[in-house]
Amino acid sequence: MKWLLIVGGIFLFIGIANLPIGYYTFLRIIVTIIAVIIMIAERSNGLSFWNIVLLMIAVLFNPFILIYLHEKETWKIIDLICGALFMIKASTYGKSISI
């Protein structure tokens, strides 16, 4: 599962560039799927910090009910932050912070 987080982080970092709209649709799908898979894999940890963060990322990037921020610069910041969060989670995978 750690590799999923790394791949998701890389895709998010690539999303910072100016790419065709098709890539961002693909990015929404991939990021949502990865966030949901990791949440399901860690459901035994109960309500953890990472499950809450991944849920928020899955909601923000979900491809079904789109959240429009209308400015590419805003999405660049979100892609950077979410990519960093995926990489941090990958480096701490298996450890949990319970609330």
Tab-separated table of C-alpha atoms in Angstrom:
chain	number	residue	atom	x	y	z
A	1	MET	CA	0.000	0.000	0.000
A	2	LYS	CA	2.944	2.291	0.586
A	3	TRP	CA	3.648	2.329	-3.153
A	4	LEU	CA	0.088	3.562	-3.840
A	5	LEU	CA	0.724	6.609	-1.687
A	6	ILE	CA	4.014	7.308	-3.443
A	7	VAL	CA	2.408	6.988	-6.893
A	8	GLY	CA	-0.469	9.254	-5.795
A	9	GLY	CA	1.994	11.816	-4.460
A	10	ILE	CA	3.942	11.804	-7.705
A	11	PHE	CA	0.753	12.272	-9.752
A	12	LEU	CA	-0.235	15.181	-7.499
A	13	PHE	CA	3.172	16.821	-7.900
A	14	ILE	CA	2.910	16.425	-11.681
A	15	GLY	CA	-0.502	18.131	-11.441
A	16	ILE	CA	1.252	21.351	-10.455
A	17	ALA	CA	2.308	21.789	-14.105
A	18	ASN	CA	-0.022	23.249	-16.721
A	19	LEU	CA	-1.460	20.132	-18.331
A	20	PRO	CA	-4.556	19.329	-20.413
A	21	ILE	CA	-7.883	19.007	-18.569
A	22	GLY	CA	-7.863	15.247	-19.211
A	23	TYR	CA	-4.942	14.823	-16.824
A	24	TYR	CA	-6.820	16.563	-14.026
A	25	THR	CA	-9.853	14.337	-14.549
A	26	PHE	CA	-7.524	11.327	-14.367
A	27	LEU	CA	-5.889	12.841	-11.270
A	28	ARG	CA	-9.247	13.201	-9.514
A	29	ILE	CA	-10.057	9.551	-10.140
A	30	ILE	CA	-6.635	8.228	-9.090
A	31	VAL	CA	-6.350	10.358	-5.933
A	32	THR	CA	-9.878	9.470	-4.801
A	33	ILE	CA	-9.314	5.749	-5.375
A	34	ILE	CA	-5.982	5.775	-3.527
A	35	ALA	CA	-7.393	7.737	-0.581
A	36	VAL	CA	-10.360	5.357	-0.263
A	37	ILE	CA	-8.171	2.226	-0.551
A	38	ILE	CA	-5.844	3.449	2.203
A	39	MET	CA	-8.810	4.414	4.426
A	40	ILE	CA	-10.307	0.936	3.981
A	41	ALA	CA	-6.943	-0.728	4.652
A	42	GLU	CA	-6.613	1.224	7.896
A	43	ARG	CA	-10.202	0.964	9.089
A	44	SER	CA	-9.094	-1.251	11.982
A	45	ASN	CA	-7.291	1.770	13.448
A	46	GLY	CA	-10.650	3.420	14.085
A	47	LEU	CA	-10.920	7.170	13.780
A	48	SER	CA	-7.361	8.259	13.152
A	49	PHE	CA	-5.806	11.505	12.011
A	50	TRP	CA	-4.849	9.963	8.669
A	51	ASN	CA	-8.302	8.551	8.013
A	52	ILE	CA	-9.779	12.021	8.495
A	53	VAL	CA	-7.154	13.608	6.209
A	54	LEU	CA	-7.673	10.939	3.533
A	55	LEU	CA	-11.447	11.361	3.752
A	56	MET	CA	-11.105	15.114	3.191
A	57	ILE	CA	-8.785	14.495	0.212
A	58	ALA	CA	-11.214	11.926	-1.250
A	59	VAL	CA	-14.116	14.380	-0.930
A	60	LEU	CA	-12.123	17.244	-2.454
A	61	PHE	CA	-10.886	15.216	-5.432
A	62	ASN	CA	-13.951	13.022	-6.008
A	63	PRO	CA	-14.859	12.845	-9.714
A	64	PHE	CA	-18.632	12.611	-9.145
A	65	ILE	CA	-19.542	15.782	-7.273
A	66	LEU	CA	-16.958	18.233	-8.574
A	67	ILE	CA	-15.623	21.030	-6.425
A	68	TYR	CA	-14.776	23.981	-8.653
A	69	LEU	CA	-12.210	26.442	-7.348
A	70	HIS	CA	-11.905	28.152	-10.761
A	71	GLU	CA	-8.287	29.204	-10.235
A	72	LYS	CA	-5.380	27.041	-11.287
A	73	GLU	CA	-3.153	28.631	-8.633
A	74	THR	CA	-5.453	27.408	-5.859
A	75	TRP	CA	-5.403	23.880	-7.235
A	76	LYS	CA	-1.602	24.027	-7.529
A	77	ILE	CA	-1.375	24.717	-3.793
A	78	ILE	CA	-3.866	21.937	-3.019
A	79	ASP	CA	-1.974	19.491	-5.267
A	80	LEU	CA	1.290	20.390	-3.535
A	81	ILE	CA	-0.166	20.005	-0.028
A	82	CYS	CA	-1.968	16.747	-0.829
A	83	GLY	CA	1.110	15.354	-2.590
A	84	ALA	CA	3.187	16.171	0.480
A	85	LEU	CA	0.578	14.543	2.738
A	86	PHE	CA	0.631	11.384	0.598
A	87	MET	CA	4.434	11.264	0.826
A	88	ILE	CA	4.391	11.835	4.593
A	89	LYS	CA	1.796	9.098	4.994
A	90	ALA	CA	3.925	6.787	2.833
A	91	SER	CA	6.934	7.405	5.074
A	92	THR	CA	4.887	6.633	8.204
A	93	TYR	CA	2.717	3.853	6.722
A	94	GLY	CA	1.780	1.276	9.323
A	95	LYS	CA	1.998	3.714	12.212
A	96	SER	CA	-1.160	5.490	13.342
A	97	ILE	CA	-2.061	8.564	15.346
A	98	SER	CA	-5.349	7.975	17.144
A	99	ILE	CA	-7.656	10.754	18.140
